[in-house]
């Protein structure tokens, strides 16, 4: 099955700086890569996603890049704000069932004012 | 309510007891998913419903776990003979259909087995 590795597990940045979170996946058939943000006591919420036919996608301060050859994808957050503090999860579709997401273990991002 | 609703939000039970967790998806969403999240981990897939039928239950860890969605809306996750290792947050999500796209998660049901 699919295996998703995520790094780092924790990340602290000063407000206004950029944050980068990286993930690798194992199944070359995976074709959908979402990123979810989870605040304490809440369910995960989709912040951005990318499909295998696209190399980069941007939405305001958030961008995701995908390298299918190397099987890795990254989340970039620019001009970080305290409200960006949360746990971020990358995920990949299993390929066999696009609804069946395999998540990484998460990155706890702390933005220091 | 506009979002996915899960009840109870917290459940404490004793080892060996039976537990039911309920999920009320977003109105109109045909697809419904159950995931389990252990402390410090990402969500793990359990089961997926398209309408009333379980399209994929390959993530259920063993036959103590069962889920139903009899009318294609509300779903119940049932756990028999609970074990301490079942302690986790059980997340329900729904979406418009089977294609890849955004899953809308509820806040989860935290299960603690003593």
PDB file of C-alpha atoms in Angstrom:
ATOM      1  CA  UNK A   1       0.000   0.000   0.000  1.00  0.00           C
ATOM      2  CA  UNK A   2       0.857   3.670  -0.064  1.00  0.00           C
ATOM      3  CA  UNK A   3       3.285   5.103   2.495  1.00  0.00           C
ATOM      4  CA  UNK A   4       3.615   8.844   3.115  1.00  0.00           C
ATOM      5  CA  UNK A   5       6.519  10.332   5.030  1.00  0.00           C
ATOM      6  CA  UNK A   6       6.327  13.909   6.300  1.00  0.00           C
ATOM      7  CA  UNK A   7       9.039  16.236   7.629  1.00  0.00           C
ATOM      8  CA  UNK A   8       9.628  18.026   9.890  1.00  0.00           C
ATOM      9  CA  UNK A   9       7.406  16.876  12.733  1.00  0.00           C
ATOM     10  CA  UNK A  10       7.610  20.309  14.367  1.00  0.00           C
ATOM     11  CA  UNK A  11       8.430  23.700  12.893  1.00  0.00           C
ATOM     12  CA  UNK A  12       8.733  27.095  14.567  1.00  0.00           C
ATOM     13  CA  UNK A  13       8.982  30.293  12.536  1.00  0.00           C
ATOM     14  CA  UNK A  14       8.836  33.991  13.258  1.00  0.00           C
ATOM     15  CA  UNK A  15       5.776  35.825  12.080  1.00  0.00           C
ATOM     16  CA  UNK A  16       6.294  37.010   8.522  1.00  0.00           C
ATOM     17  CA  UNK A  17       8.810  34.292   7.655  1.00  0.00           C
ATOM     18  CA  UNK A  18       8.137  31.378   5.292  1.00  0.00           C
ATOM     19  CA  UNK A  19       7.441  27.782   6.275  1.00  0.00           C
ATOM     20  CA  UNK A  20       8.106  24.695   4.167  1.00  0.00           C
ATOM     21  CA  UNK A  21       6.822  21.188   4.852  1.00  0.00           C
ATOM     22  CA  UNK A  22       7.938  18.225   2.749  1.00  0.00           C
ATOM     23  CA  UNK A  23       6.380  14.854   2.011  1.00  0.00           C
ATOM     24  CA  UNK A  24       7.393  11.782   0.064  1.00  0.00           C
ATOM     25  CA  UNK A  25       5.152   8.972  -1.142  1.00  0.00           C
ATOM     26  CA  UNK A  26       5.815   5.439  -2.294  1.00  0.00           C
ATOM     27  CA  UNK A  27       3.063   4.483  -4.767  1.00  0.00           C
ATOM     28  CA  UNK A  28       3.819   5.798  -8.245  1.00  0.00           C
ATOM     29  CA  UNK A  29       0.124   5.324  -9.135  1.00  0.00           C
ATOM     30  CA  UNK A  30      -0.973   7.985  -6.637  1.00  0.00           C
ATOM     31  CA  UNK A  31      -2.409  10.967  -8.474  1.00  0.00           C
ATOM     32  CA  UNK A  32      -3.995  13.266  -5.910  1.00  0.00           C
ATOM     33  CA  UNK A  33      -2.160  15.113  -3.134  1.00  0.00           C
ATOM     34  CA  UNK A  34      -4.130  17.266  -0.677  1.00  0.00           C
ATOM     35  CA  UNK A  35      -2.921  19.224   2.324  1.00  0.00           C
ATOM     36  CA  UNK A  36      -5.091  19.511   5.421  1.00  0.00           C
ATOM     37  CA  UNK A  37      -4.838  21.887   8.372  1.00  0.00           C
ATOM     38  CA  UNK A  38      -6.022  20.699  11.779  1.00  0.00           C
ATOM     39  CA  UNK A  39      -6.555  23.041  14.691  1.00  0.00           C
ATOM     40  CA  UNK A  40      -6.803  21.740  18.243  1.00  0.00           C
ATOM     41  CA  UNK A  41     -10.063  19.895  18.846  1.00  0.00           C
ATOM     42  CA  UNK A  42     -11.201  20.285  15.232  1.00  0.00           C
ATOM     43  CA  UNK A  43     -11.357  18.022  12.225  1.00  0.00           C
ATOM     44  CA  UNK A  44      -8.856  18.443   9.366  1.00  0.00           C
ATOM     45  CA  UNK A  45      -9.700  21.116   6.796  1.00  0.00           C
ATOM     46  CA  UNK A  46      -8.475  21.139   3.199  1.00  0.00           C
ATOM     47  CA  UNK A  47      -6.229  24.106   2.428  1.00  0.00           C
ATOM     48  CA  UNK A  48      -4.871  23.191  -1.005  1.00  0.00           C
ATOM     49  CA  UNK A  49      -4.538  20.182  -3.275  1.00  0.00           C
ATOM     50  CA  UNK A  50      -2.678  19.231  -6.418  1.00  0.00           C
ATOM     51  CA  UNK A  51      -3.143  16.576  -9.045  1.00  0.00           C
ATOM     52  CA  UNK A  52      -0.452  14.613 -10.827  1.00  0.00           C
ATOM     53  CA  UNK A  53      -0.783  16.490 -14.108  1.00  0.00           C
ATOM     54  CA  UNK A  54       0.261  19.767 -12.458  1.00  0.00           C
ATOM     55  CA  UNK A  55       3.665  20.689 -11.055  1.00  0.00           C
ATOM     56  CA  UNK A  56       2.728  23.684  -8.939  1.00  0.00           C
ATOM     57  CA  UNK A  57      -0.361  25.374  -7.575  1.00  0.00           C
ATOM     58  CA  UNK A  58      -0.720  28.604  -5.632  1.00  0.00           C
ATOM     59  CA  UNK A  59      -3.510  30.129  -3.588  1.00  0.00           C
ATOM     60  CA  UNK A  60      -2.622  33.473  -2.021  1.00  0.00           C
ATOM     61  CA  UNK A  61       0.069  32.781   0.624  1.00  0.00           C
ATOM     62  CA  UNK A  62      -0.017  29.014   0.133  1.00  0.00           C
ATOM     63  CA  UNK A  63       1.637  27.018  -2.627  1.00  0.00           C
ATOM     64  CA  UNK A  64       2.227  23.344  -3.290  1.00  0.00           C
ATOM     65  CA  UNK A  65       4.815  21.790  -5.598  1.00  0.00           C
ATOM     66  CA  UNK A  66       4.893  18.236  -6.894  1.00  0.00           C
ATOM     67  CA  UNK A  67       7.796  16.261  -8.318  1.00  0.00           C
ATOM     68  CA  UNK A  68       6.377  12.987  -9.650  1.00  0.00           C
ATOM     69  CA  UNK A  69       9.739  11.638 -10.722  1.00  0.00           C
ATOM     70  CA  UNK A  70      11.141  11.964  -7.222  1.00  0.00           C
ATOM     71  CA  UNK A  71       7.765  11.203  -5.614  1.00  0.00           C
ATOM     72  CA  UNK A  72       7.765  14.172  -3.327  1.00  0.00           C
ATOM     73  CA  UNK A  73       5.600  17.218  -2.783  1.00  0.00           C
ATOM     74  CA  UNK A  74       5.911  20.277  -0.584  1.00  0.00           C
ATOM     75  CA  UNK A  75       3.763  22.927   1.068  1.00  0.00           C
ATOM     76  CA  UNK A  76       5.012  26.510   1.155  1.00  0.00           C
ATOM     77  CA  UNK A  77       3.444  29.163   3.357  1.00  0.00           C
ATOM     78  CA  UNK A  78       4.714  32.711   2.919  1.00  0.00           C
ATOM     79  CA  UNK A  79       4.271  35.709   5.226  1.00  0.00           C
ATOM     80  CA  UNK A  80       3.219  33.455   8.089  1.00  0.00           C
ATOM     81  CA  UNK A  81       0.719  34.738  10.635  1.00  0.00           C
ATOM     82  CA  UNK A  82      -0.080  33.508  14.162  1.00  0.00           C
ATOM     83  CA  UNK A  83      -3.366  32.035  12.898  1.00  0.00           C
ATOM     84  CA  UNK A  84      -1.341  29.719  10.654  1.00  0.00           C
ATOM     85  CA  UNK A  85      -0.294  27.859  13.817  1.00  0.00           C
ATOM     86  CA  UNK A  86      -1.795  24.344  13.593  1.00  0.00           C
ATOM     87  CA  UNK A  87      -0.942  20.786  12.591  1.00  0.00           C
ATOM     88  CA  UNK A  88      -0.590  20.270   8.851  1.00  0.00           C
ATOM     89  CA  UNK A  89      -1.042  16.900   7.151  1.00  0.00           C
ATOM     90  CA  UNK A  90      -0.065  15.880   3.663  1.00  0.00           C
ATOM     91  CA  UNK A  91      -1.871  12.989   2.025  1.00  0.00           C
ATOM     92  CA  UNK A  92      -1.835  10.918  -1.136  1.00  0.00           C
ATOM     93  CA  UNK A  93      -4.530   8.909  -2.810  1.00  0.00           C
ATOM     94  CA  UNK A  94      -3.906   5.195  -2.799  1.00  0.00           C
ATOM     95  CA  UNK A  95      -4.347   4.938  -6.515  1.00  0.00           C
ATOM     96  CA  UNK A  96      -6.627   1.938  -6.118  1.00  0.00           C
ATOM     97  CA  UNK A  97      -9.305   4.191  -4.662  1.00  0.00           C
ATOM     98  CA  UNK A  98      -8.930   7.931  -4.932  1.00  0.00           C
ATOM     99  CA  UNK A  99     -11.183   8.369  -1.911  1.00  0.00           C
ATOM    100  CA  UNK A 100      -8.784   6.374   0.249  1.00  0.00           C
ATOM    101  CA  UNK A 101      -6.243   8.912   1.431  1.00  0.00           C
ATOM    102  CA  UNK A 102      -3.020   7.937   3.162  1.00  0.00           C
ATOM    103  CA  UNK A 103      -1.910  10.721   5.518  1.00  0.00           C
ATOM    104  CA  UNK A 104       1.510  11.669   6.791  1.00  0.00           C
ATOM    105  CA  UNK A 105       2.092  11.932  10.528  1.00  0.00           C
ATOM    106  CA  UNK A 106       1.698  15.692  10.559  1.00  0.00           C
ATOM    107  CA  UNK A 107       3.780  18.810  11.167  1.00  0.00           C
ATOM    108  CA  UNK A 108       3.043  21.056  14.127  1.00  0.00           C
ATOM    109  CA  UNK A 109       3.667  24.607  12.934  1.00  0.00           C
ATOM    110  CA  UNK A 110       4.107  27.358  15.502  1.00  0.00           C
ATOM    111  CA  UNK A 111       4.251  30.959  14.313  1.00  0.00           C
ATOM    112  CA  UNK A 112       5.861  33.182  16.917  1.00  0.00           C
ATOM    113  CA  UNK A 113       4.523  36.759  17.007  1.00  0.00           C
TER     114      UNK A 113
ATOM    115  CA  UNK B   1     -26.164  22.671  10.488  1.00  0.00           C
ATOM    116  CA  UNK B   2     -23.825  23.328   7.632  1.00  0.00           C
ATOM    117  CA  UNK B   3     -21.062  20.928   8.587  1.00  0.00           C
ATOM    118  CA  UNK B   4     -20.536  17.255   9.392  1.00  0.00           C
ATOM    119  CA  UNK B   5     -21.931  16.482  12.823  1.00  0.00           C
ATOM    120  CA  UNK B   6     -20.567  13.694  15.032  1.00  0.00           C
ATOM    121  CA  UNK B   7     -21.948  12.402  18.313  1.00  0.00           C
ATOM    122  CA  UNK B   8     -20.924  11.852  20.992  1.00  0.00           C
ATOM    123  CA  UNK B   9     -17.947  14.210  21.042  1.00  0.00           C
ATOM    124  CA  UNK B  10     -16.470  12.175  23.899  1.00  0.00           C
ATOM    125  CA  UNK B  11     -17.095   8.608  24.959  1.00  0.00           C
ATOM    126  CA  UNK B  12     -15.473   6.795  27.857  1.00  0.00           C
ATOM    127  CA  UNK B  13     -16.156   3.094  28.141  1.00  0.00           C
ATOM    128  CA  UNK B  14     -14.788   0.001  29.793  1.00  0.00           C
ATOM    129  CA  UNK B  15     -12.898  -2.743  28.043  1.00  0.00           C
ATOM    130  CA  UNK B  16     -15.260  -5.291  26.542  1.00  0.00           C
ATOM    131  CA  UNK B  17     -18.212  -2.934  26.143  1.00  0.00           C
ATOM    132  CA  UNK B  18     -20.085  -2.102  22.915  1.00  0.00           C
ATOM    133  CA  UNK B  19     -19.916   1.401  21.446  1.00  0.00           C
ATOM    134  CA  UNK B  20     -21.787   3.263  18.702  1.00  0.00           C
ATOM    135  CA  UNK B  21     -20.555   6.476  17.102  1.00  0.00           C
ATOM    136  CA  UNK B  22     -22.860   8.538  14.906  1.00  0.00           C
ATOM    137  CA  UNK B  23     -22.141  10.728  11.884  1.00  0.00           C
ATOM    138  CA  UNK B  24     -24.532  13.131  10.183  1.00  0.00           C
ATOM    139  CA  UNK B  25     -22.974  14.245   6.879  1.00  0.00           C
ATOM    140  CA  UNK B  26     -23.484  17.455   4.947  1.00  0.00           C
ATOM    141  CA  UNK B  27     -26.866  17.406   3.244  1.00  0.00           C
ATOM    142  CA  UNK B  28     -26.604  16.172  -0.328  1.00  0.00           C
ATOM    143  CA  UNK B  29     -23.208  14.507   0.069  1.00  0.00           C
ATOM    144  CA  UNK B  30     -23.423  10.976  -1.293  1.00  0.00           C
ATOM    145  CA  UNK B  31     -20.009   9.807  -0.130  1.00  0.00           C
ATOM    146  CA  UNK B  32     -19.197   9.218   3.533  1.00  0.00           C
ATOM    147  CA  UNK B  33     -15.933   8.135   5.126  1.00  0.00           C
ATOM    148  CA  UNK B  34     -14.724   7.016   8.517  1.00  0.00           C
ATOM    149  CA  UNK B  35     -11.136   7.619   9.564  1.00  0.00           C
ATOM    150  CA  UNK B  36      -9.378   6.930  12.874  1.00  0.00           C
ATOM    151  CA  UNK B  37      -6.753   9.238  14.329  1.00  0.00           C
ATOM    152  CA  UNK B  38      -4.483   8.085  17.127  1.00  0.00           C
ATOM    153  CA  UNK B  39      -2.562  10.597  19.230  1.00  0.00           C
ATOM    154  CA  UNK B  40       0.225  12.223  17.240  1.00  0.00           C
ATOM    155  CA  UNK B  41      -0.700  10.458  14.015  1.00  0.00           C
ATOM    156  CA  UNK B  42      -2.469  11.288  10.807  1.00  0.00           C
ATOM    157  CA  UNK B  43      -5.967   9.968  10.107  1.00  0.00           C
ATOM    158  CA  UNK B  44      -6.168   6.345   8.946  1.00  0.00           C
ATOM    159  CA  UNK B  45      -8.846   5.201   6.511  1.00  0.00           C
ATOM    160  CA  UNK B  46     -11.437   2.777   7.855  1.00  0.00           C
ATOM    161  CA  UNK B  47     -14.413   2.591   5.484  1.00  0.00           C
ATOM    162  CA  UNK B  48     -16.069   4.416   2.601  1.00  0.00           C
ATOM    163  CA  UNK B  49     -19.772   4.531   1.698  1.00  0.00           C
ATOM    164  CA  UNK B  50     -21.254   5.567  -1.618  1.00  0.00           C
ATOM    165  CA  UNK B  51     -24.947   5.893  -0.907  1.00  0.00           C
ATOM    166  CA  UNK B  52     -26.141   3.086   1.343  1.00  0.00           C
ATOM    167  CA  UNK B  53     -23.493   0.528   0.518  1.00  0.00           C
ATOM    168  CA  UNK B  54     -20.006   0.114   1.883  1.00  0.00           C
ATOM    169  CA  UNK B  55     -17.926   0.511  -1.259  1.00  0.00           C
ATOM    170  CA  UNK B  56     -14.662  -0.206   0.542  1.00  0.00           C
ATOM    171  CA  UNK B  57     -14.245  -1.490   4.093  1.00  0.00           C
ATOM    172  CA  UNK B  58     -10.633  -2.578   3.685  1.00  0.00           C
ATOM    173  CA  UNK B  59      -9.439  -0.264   6.452  1.00  0.00           C
ATOM    174  CA  UNK B  60     -11.516  -1.814   9.234  1.00  0.00           C
ATOM    175  CA  UNK B  61      -8.936  -3.395  11.560  1.00  0.00           C
ATOM    176  CA  UNK B  62     -10.929  -6.539  12.433  1.00  0.00           C
ATOM    177  CA  UNK B  63     -14.432  -7.970  12.653  1.00  0.00           C
ATOM    178  CA  UNK B  64     -15.178  -6.109  15.899  1.00  0.00           C
ATOM    179  CA  UNK B  65     -15.666  -3.009  13.773  1.00  0.00           C
ATOM    180  CA  UNK B  66     -18.754  -2.516  11.632  1.00  0.00           C
ATOM    181  CA  UNK B  67     -20.450   0.495  10.040  1.00  0.00           C
ATOM    182  CA  UNK B  68     -23.847   1.079   8.474  1.00  0.00           C
ATOM    183  CA  UNK B  69     -25.574   3.784   6.490  1.00  0.00           C
ATOM    184  CA  UNK B  70     -29.087   2.399   5.988  1.00  0.00           C
ATOM    185  CA  UNK B  71     -30.736   5.379   4.291  1.00  0.00           C
ATOM    186  CA  UNK B  72     -27.735   6.885   2.565  1.00  0.00           C
ATOM    187  CA  UNK B  73     -27.355   9.739   5.010  1.00  0.00           C
ATOM    188  CA  UNK B  74     -26.553   9.173   8.696  1.00  0.00           C
ATOM    189  CA  UNK B  75     -23.915   6.543   9.434  1.00  0.00           C
ATOM    190  CA  UNK B  76     -23.111   4.629  12.600  1.00  0.00           C
ATOM    191  CA  UNK B  77     -19.747   3.073  13.416  1.00  0.00           C
ATOM    192  CA  UNK B  78     -20.140   0.136  15.762  1.00  0.00           C
ATOM    193  CA  UNK B  79     -17.347  -1.359  17.850  1.00  0.00           C
ATOM    194  CA  UNK B  80     -17.892  -4.602  19.746  1.00  0.00           C
ATOM    195  CA  UNK B  81     -15.858  -5.892  22.694  1.00  0.00           C
ATOM    196  CA  UNK B  82     -13.805  -2.715  22.877  1.00  0.00           C
ATOM    197  CA  UNK B  83     -10.100  -2.930  23.662  1.00  0.00           C
ATOM    198  CA  UNK B  84      -7.753  -0.295  25.079  1.00  0.00           C
ATOM    199  CA  UNK B  85      -6.056  -0.101  21.686  1.00  0.00           C
ATOM    200  CA  UNK B  86      -9.311   1.176  20.180  1.00  0.00           C
ATOM    201  CA  UNK B  87      -8.846   4.474  22.028  1.00  0.00           C
ATOM    202  CA  UNK B  88      -8.572   7.211  19.393  1.00  0.00           C
ATOM    203  CA  UNK B  89     -10.489  10.016  17.732  1.00  0.00           C
ATOM    204  CA  UNK B  90     -12.898   8.658  15.148  1.00  0.00           C
ATOM    205  CA  UNK B  91     -13.382  11.135  12.321  1.00  0.00           C
ATOM    206  CA  UNK B  92     -16.232  11.138   9.846  1.00  0.00           C
ATOM    207  CA  UNK B  93     -16.056  12.975   6.533  1.00  0.00           C
ATOM    208  CA  UNK B  94     -18.369  13.456   3.586  1.00  0.00           C
ATOM    209  CA  UNK B  95     -18.023  14.641   0.015  1.00  0.00           C
ATOM    210  CA  UNK B  96     -20.068  15.143  -3.127  1.00  0.00           C
ATOM    211  CA  UNK B  97     -19.052  11.970  -4.896  1.00  0.00           C
ATOM    212  CA  UNK B  98     -16.439   9.420  -5.725  1.00  0.00           C
ATOM    213  CA  UNK B  99     -13.990  11.601  -7.633  1.00  0.00           C
ATOM    214  CA  UNK B 100     -11.013  12.977  -5.799  1.00  0.00           C
ATOM    215  CA  UNK B 101     -11.874  16.181  -4.118  1.00  0.00           C
ATOM    216  CA  UNK B 102     -12.332  17.842  -0.778  1.00  0.00           C
ATOM    217  CA  UNK B 103     -13.343  15.756   2.191  1.00  0.00           C
ATOM    218  CA  UNK B 104     -15.317  17.712   4.786  1.00  0.00           C
ATOM    219  CA  UNK B 105     -14.434  16.359   8.214  1.00  0.00           C
ATOM    220  CA  UNK B 106     -16.414  16.526  11.411  1.00  0.00           C
ATOM    221  CA  UNK B 107     -14.778  17.347  14.733  1.00  0.00           C
ATOM    222  CA  UNK B 108     -14.565  13.690  15.657  1.00  0.00           C
ATOM    223  CA  UNK B 109     -15.658  11.414  18.475  1.00  0.00           C
ATOM    224  CA  UNK B 110     -12.951  10.829  21.064  1.00  0.00           C
ATOM    225  CA  UNK B 111     -13.186   7.263  22.354  1.00  0.00           C
ATOM    226  CA  UNK B 112     -11.382   6.258  25.524  1.00  0.00           C
ATOM    227  CA  UNK B 113     -11.398   2.605  26.547  1.00  0.00           C
ATOM    228  CA  UNK B 114     -10.407   2.059  30.168  1.00  0.00           C
TER     229      UNK B 114
END
